XYZ file of N, CA and C in Angstrom:
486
model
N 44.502 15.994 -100.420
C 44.382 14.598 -100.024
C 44.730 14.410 -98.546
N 45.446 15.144 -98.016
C 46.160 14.946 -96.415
C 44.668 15.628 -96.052
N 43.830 16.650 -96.033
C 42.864 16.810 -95.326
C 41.728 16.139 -95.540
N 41.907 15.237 -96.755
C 40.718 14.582 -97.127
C 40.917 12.848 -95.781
N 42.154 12.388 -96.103
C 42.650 11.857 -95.220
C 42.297 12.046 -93.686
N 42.496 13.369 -92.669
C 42.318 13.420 -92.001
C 40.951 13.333 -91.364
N 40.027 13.899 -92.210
C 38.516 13.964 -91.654
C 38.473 12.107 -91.992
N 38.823 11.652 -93.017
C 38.367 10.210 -93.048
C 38.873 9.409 -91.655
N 40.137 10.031 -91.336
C 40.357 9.168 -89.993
C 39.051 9.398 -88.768
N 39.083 10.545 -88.755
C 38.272 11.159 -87.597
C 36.559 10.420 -87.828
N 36.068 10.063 -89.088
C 34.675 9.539 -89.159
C 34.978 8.590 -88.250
N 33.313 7.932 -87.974
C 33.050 6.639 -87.506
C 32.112 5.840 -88.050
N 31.952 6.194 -89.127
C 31.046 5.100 -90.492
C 31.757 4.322 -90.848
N 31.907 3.233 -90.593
C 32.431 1.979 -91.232
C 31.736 2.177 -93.010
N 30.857 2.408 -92.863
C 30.311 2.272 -94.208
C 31.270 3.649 -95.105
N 32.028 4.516 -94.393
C 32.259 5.917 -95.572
C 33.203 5.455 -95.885
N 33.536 5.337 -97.337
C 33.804 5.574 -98.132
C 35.368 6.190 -98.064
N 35.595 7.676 -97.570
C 36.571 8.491 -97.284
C 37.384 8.135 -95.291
N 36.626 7.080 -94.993
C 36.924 6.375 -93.356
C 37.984 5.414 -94.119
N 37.346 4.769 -94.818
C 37.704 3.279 -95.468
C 39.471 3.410 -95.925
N 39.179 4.637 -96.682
C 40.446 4.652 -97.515
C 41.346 5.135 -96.792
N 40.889 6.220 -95.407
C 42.056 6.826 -94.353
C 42.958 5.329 -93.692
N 41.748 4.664 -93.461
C 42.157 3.551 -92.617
C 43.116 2.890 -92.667
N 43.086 2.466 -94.082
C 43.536 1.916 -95.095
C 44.858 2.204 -96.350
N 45.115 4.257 -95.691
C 46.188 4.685 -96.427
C 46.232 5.009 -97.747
N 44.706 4.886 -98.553
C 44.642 4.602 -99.968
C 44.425 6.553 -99.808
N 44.850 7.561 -100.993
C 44.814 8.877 -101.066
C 43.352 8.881 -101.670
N 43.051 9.810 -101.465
C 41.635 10.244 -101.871
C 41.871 11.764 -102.705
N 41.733 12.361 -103.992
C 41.760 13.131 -104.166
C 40.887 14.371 -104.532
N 40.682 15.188 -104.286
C 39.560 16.448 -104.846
C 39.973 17.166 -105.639
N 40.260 17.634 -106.900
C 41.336 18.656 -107.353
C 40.782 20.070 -107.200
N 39.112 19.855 -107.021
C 38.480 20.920 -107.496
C 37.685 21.014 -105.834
N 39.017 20.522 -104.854
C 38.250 21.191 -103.052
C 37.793 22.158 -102.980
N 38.382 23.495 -103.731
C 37.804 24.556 -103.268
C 36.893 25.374 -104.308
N 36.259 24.562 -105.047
C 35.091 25.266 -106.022
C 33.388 25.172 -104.674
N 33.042 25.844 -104.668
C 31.620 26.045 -104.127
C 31.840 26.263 -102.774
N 30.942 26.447 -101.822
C 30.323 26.228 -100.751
C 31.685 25.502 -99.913
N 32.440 24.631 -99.943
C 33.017 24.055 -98.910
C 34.692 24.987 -99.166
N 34.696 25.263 -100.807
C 35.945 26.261 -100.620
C 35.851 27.188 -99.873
N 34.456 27.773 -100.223
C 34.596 29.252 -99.507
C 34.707 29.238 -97.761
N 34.076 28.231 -97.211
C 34.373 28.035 -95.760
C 36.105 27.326 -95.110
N 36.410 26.859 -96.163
C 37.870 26.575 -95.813
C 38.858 27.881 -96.568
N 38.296 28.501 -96.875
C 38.954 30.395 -97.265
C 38.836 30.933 -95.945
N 37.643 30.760 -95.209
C 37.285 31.750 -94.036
C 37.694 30.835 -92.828
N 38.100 29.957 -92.801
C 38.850 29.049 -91.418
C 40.140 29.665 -92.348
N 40.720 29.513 -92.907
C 42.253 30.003 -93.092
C 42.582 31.302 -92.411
N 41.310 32.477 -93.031
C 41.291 33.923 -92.458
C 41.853 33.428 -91.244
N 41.495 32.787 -90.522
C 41.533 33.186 -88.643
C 43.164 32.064 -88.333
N 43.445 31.047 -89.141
C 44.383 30.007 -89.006
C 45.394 29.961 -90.013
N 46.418 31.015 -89.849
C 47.546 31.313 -91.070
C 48.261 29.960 -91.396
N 48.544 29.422 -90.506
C 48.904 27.964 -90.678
C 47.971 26.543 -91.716
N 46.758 27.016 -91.851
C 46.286 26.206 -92.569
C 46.718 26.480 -94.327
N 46.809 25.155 -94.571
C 47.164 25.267 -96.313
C 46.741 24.360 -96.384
N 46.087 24.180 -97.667
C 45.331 23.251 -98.955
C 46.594 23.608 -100.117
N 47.449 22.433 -100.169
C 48.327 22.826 -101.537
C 47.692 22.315 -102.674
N 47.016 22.730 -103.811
C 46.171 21.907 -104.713
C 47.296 21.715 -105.609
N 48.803 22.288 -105.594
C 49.339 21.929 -106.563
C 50.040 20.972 -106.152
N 50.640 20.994 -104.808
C 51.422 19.648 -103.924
C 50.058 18.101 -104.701
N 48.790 18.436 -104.080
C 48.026 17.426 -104.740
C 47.812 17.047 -106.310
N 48.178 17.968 -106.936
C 47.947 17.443 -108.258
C 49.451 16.616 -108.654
N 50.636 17.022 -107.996
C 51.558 16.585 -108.148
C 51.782 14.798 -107.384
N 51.206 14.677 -106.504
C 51.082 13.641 -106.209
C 49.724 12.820 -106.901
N 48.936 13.410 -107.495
C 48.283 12.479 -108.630
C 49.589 11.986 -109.595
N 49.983 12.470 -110.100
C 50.758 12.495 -111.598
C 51.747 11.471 -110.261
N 52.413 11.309 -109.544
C 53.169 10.405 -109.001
C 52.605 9.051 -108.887
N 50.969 9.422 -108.316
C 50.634 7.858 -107.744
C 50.371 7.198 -109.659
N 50.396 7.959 -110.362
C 49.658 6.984 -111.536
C 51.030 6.069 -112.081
N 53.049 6.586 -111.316
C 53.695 5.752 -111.523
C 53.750 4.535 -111.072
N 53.084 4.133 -110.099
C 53.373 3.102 -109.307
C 53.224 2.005 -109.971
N 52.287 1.925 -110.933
C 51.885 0.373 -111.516
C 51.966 -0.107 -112.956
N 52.484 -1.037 -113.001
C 52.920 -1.177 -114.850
C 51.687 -0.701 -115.184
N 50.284 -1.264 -115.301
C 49.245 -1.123 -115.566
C 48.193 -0.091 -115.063
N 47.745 0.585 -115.818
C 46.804 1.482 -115.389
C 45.239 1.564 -115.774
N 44.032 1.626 -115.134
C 43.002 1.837 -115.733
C 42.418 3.220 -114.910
N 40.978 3.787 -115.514
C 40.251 5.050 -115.240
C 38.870 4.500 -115.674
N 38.518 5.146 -114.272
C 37.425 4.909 -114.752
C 36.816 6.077 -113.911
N 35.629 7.049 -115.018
C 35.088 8.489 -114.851
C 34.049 8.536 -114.660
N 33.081 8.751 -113.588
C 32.169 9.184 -113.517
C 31.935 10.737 -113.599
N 31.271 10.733 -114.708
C 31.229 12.311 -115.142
C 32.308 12.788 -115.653
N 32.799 14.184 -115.742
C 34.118 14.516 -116.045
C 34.209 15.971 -115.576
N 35.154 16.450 -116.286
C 35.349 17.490 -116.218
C 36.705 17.271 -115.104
N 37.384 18.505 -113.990
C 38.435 18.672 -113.640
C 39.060 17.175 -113.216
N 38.340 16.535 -112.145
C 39.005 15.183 -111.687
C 39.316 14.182 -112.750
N 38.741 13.877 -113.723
C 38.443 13.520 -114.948
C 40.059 13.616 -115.560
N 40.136 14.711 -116.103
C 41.106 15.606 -116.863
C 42.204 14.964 -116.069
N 42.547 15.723 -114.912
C 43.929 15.036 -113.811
C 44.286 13.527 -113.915
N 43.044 12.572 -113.568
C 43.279 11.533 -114.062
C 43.804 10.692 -115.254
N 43.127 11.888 -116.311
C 43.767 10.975 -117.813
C 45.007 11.746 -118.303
N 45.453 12.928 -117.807
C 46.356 13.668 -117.945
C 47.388 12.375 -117.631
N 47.353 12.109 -116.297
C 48.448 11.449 -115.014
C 48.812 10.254 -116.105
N 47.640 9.446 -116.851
C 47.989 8.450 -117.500
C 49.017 8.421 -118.947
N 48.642 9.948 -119.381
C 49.230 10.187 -120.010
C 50.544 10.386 -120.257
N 50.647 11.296 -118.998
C 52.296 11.610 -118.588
C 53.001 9.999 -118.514
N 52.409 8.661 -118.267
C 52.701 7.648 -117.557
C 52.586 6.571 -118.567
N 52.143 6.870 -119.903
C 52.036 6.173 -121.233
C 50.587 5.224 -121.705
N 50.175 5.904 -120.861
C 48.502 5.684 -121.358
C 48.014 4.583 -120.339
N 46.776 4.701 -119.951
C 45.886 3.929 -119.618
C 45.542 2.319 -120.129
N 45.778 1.178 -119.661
C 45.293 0.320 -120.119
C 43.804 0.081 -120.398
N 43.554 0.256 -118.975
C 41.776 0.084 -118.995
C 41.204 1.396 -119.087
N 39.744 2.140 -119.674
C 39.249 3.042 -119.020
C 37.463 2.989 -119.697
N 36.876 3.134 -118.620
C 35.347 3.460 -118.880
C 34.801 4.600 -118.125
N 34.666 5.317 -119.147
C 34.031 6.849 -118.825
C 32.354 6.778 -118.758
N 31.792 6.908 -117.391
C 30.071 6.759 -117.246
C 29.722 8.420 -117.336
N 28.865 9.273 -118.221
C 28.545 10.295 -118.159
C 27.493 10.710 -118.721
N 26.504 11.374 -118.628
C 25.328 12.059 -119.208
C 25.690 12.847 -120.833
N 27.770 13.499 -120.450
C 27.573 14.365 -121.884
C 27.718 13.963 -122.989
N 27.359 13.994 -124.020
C 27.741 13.889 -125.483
C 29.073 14.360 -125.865
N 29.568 13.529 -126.589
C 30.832 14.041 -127.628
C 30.917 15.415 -128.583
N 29.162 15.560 -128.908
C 28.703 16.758 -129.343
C 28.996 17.678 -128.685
N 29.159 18.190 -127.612
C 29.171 19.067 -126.765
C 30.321 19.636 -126.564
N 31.662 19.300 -127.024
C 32.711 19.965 -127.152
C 33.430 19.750 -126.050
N 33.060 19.429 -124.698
C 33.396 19.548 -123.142
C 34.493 18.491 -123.002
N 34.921 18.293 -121.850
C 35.899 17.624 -121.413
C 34.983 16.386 -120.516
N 33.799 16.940 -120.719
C 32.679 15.542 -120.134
C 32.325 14.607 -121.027
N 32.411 15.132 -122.410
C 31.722 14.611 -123.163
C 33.011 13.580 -123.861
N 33.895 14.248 -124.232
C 35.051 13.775 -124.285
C 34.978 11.803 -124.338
N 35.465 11.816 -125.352
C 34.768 10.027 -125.817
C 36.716 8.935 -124.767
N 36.449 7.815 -125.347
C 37.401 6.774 -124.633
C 38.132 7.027 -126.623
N 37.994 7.195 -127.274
C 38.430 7.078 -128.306
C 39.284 8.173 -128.780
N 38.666 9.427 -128.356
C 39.270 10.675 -128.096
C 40.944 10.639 -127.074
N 40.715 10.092 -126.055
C 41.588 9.648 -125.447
C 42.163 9.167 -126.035
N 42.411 7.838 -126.722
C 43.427 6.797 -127.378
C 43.856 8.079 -129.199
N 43.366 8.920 -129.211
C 43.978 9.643 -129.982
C 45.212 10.571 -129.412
N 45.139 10.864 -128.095
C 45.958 11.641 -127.328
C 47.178 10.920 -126.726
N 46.789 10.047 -126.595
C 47.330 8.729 -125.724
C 47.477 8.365 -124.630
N 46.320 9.284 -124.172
C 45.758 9.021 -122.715
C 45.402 7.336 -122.028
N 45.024 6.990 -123.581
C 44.822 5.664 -123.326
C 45.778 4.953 -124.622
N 45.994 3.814 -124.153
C 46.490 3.120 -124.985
C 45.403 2.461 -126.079
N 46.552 2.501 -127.566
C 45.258 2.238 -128.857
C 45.191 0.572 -128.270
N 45.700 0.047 -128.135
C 45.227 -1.476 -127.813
C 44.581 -1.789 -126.606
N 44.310 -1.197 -125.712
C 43.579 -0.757 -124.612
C 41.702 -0.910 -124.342
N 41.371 -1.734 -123.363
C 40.058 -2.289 -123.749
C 38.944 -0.942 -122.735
N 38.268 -0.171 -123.798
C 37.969 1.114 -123.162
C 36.183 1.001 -123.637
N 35.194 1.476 -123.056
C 33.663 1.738 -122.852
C 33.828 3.157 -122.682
N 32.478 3.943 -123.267
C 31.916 4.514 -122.839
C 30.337 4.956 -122.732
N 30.206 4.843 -121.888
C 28.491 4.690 -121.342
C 27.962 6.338 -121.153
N 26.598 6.140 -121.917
C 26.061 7.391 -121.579
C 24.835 6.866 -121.143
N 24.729 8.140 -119.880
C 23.611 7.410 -119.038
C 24.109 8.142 -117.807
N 22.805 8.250 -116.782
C 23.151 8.454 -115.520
C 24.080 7.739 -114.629
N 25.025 8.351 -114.009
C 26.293 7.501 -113.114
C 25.442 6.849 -111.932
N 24.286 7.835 -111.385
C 23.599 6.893 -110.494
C 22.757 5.567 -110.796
N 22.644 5.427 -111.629
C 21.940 4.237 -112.542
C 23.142 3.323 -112.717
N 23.994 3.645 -113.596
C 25.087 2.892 -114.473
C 26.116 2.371 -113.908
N 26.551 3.352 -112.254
C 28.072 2.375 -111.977
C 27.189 1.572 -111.010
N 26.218 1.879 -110.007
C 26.564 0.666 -109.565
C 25.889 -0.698 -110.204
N 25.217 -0.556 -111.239
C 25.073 -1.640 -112.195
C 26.248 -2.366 -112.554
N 27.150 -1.085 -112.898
C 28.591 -2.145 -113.672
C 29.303 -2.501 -112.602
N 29.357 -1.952 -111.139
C 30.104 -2.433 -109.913
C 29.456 -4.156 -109.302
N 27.800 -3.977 -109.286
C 27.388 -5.010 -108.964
C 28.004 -6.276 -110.319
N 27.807 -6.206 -111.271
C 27.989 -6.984 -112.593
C 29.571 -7.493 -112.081
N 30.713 -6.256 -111.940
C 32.068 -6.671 -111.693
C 32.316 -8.061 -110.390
N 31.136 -7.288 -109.655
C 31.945 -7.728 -107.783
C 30.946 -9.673 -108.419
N 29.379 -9.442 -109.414
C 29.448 -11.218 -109.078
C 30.500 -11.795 -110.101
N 31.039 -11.215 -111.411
C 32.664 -12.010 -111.562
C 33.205 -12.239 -110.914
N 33.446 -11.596 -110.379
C 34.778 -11.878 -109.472
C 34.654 -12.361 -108.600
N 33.679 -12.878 -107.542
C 32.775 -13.806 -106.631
C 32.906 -15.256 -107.479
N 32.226 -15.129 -108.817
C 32.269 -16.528 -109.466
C 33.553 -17.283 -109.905
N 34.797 -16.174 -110.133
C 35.780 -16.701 -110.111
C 36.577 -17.418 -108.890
N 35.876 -16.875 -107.770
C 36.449 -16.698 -106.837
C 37.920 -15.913 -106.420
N 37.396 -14.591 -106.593
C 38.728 -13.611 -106.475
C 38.182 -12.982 -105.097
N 36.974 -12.899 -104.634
C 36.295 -12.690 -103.914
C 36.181 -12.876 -102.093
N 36.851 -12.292 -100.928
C 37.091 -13.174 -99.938
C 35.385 -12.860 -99.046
């Protein structure tokens, strides 16, 4: 998160996403930075820079911290699998999730940690059983920003909206 942080300071897209949240102090997390293509090039900048460290466990440990901060908790997953997992883990450790809607392509059939239902959760107690939880199957590029646009005109009509 501190290097995810840093490149967000350094952008100049008002529009990114990872600018927004540096700006702004909000953590950004990756758990899974160094799977593919961008691990292996931050393996080979380390080779030459002994001083560089990626602590993924310092970061997972500060997931499981930030999920104390707030009586209330919600999740919400696009897709799943590792970030997924950390997230509902954190809630867990923290007494479950109030809110959570999981958007994903996998089936419950599938055994995976993608597929993995909101109900499945409230058996673990990832989420809380009284806890108002969705899960949508369907493409995330289709589906959140459907449910983001749907959220942001509530909350416009309520006027929560500045």
């Amino acid at each position: 998160s501190e290097m995810l942080k840093e490149i967000g300071l350094m952008l100049e897209d008002e529009s990114s996403i990872l600018h927004q949240a540096a700006r702004r102090n909000v953590p950004v997390f990756c758990p899974s930075i160094t799977d593919g293509a961008f691990g292996f090039h931050l393996y080979l900048f380390q080779q030459e820079h002994d001083d560089f460290i990626i602590d993924v466990v310092k970061d997972f440990g500060n997931i499981l911290f930030a999920a104390t901060h707030d009586d209330k908790k919600g999740v919400i997953a696009l897709g799943g699998s590792i970030s997924k997992h950390h997230a509902i883990l954190a809630t867990l450790l923290n007494g479950g999730a109030e809110y959570a809607v999981y958007l994903t392509t996998a089936h419950k059939t599938s055994g995976s940690m993608s597929g993995a239902t909101t109900n499945e959760a409230k058996s673990w107690g990832k989420v809380k059983d009284d806890s108002d939880v969705a899960t949508v199957i369907g493409d995330v590029t289709i589906t959140f920003p459907l449910v983001m646009i749907s959220a942001l005109e509530e909350l416009n009509k309520d006027g929560l909206l500045k």
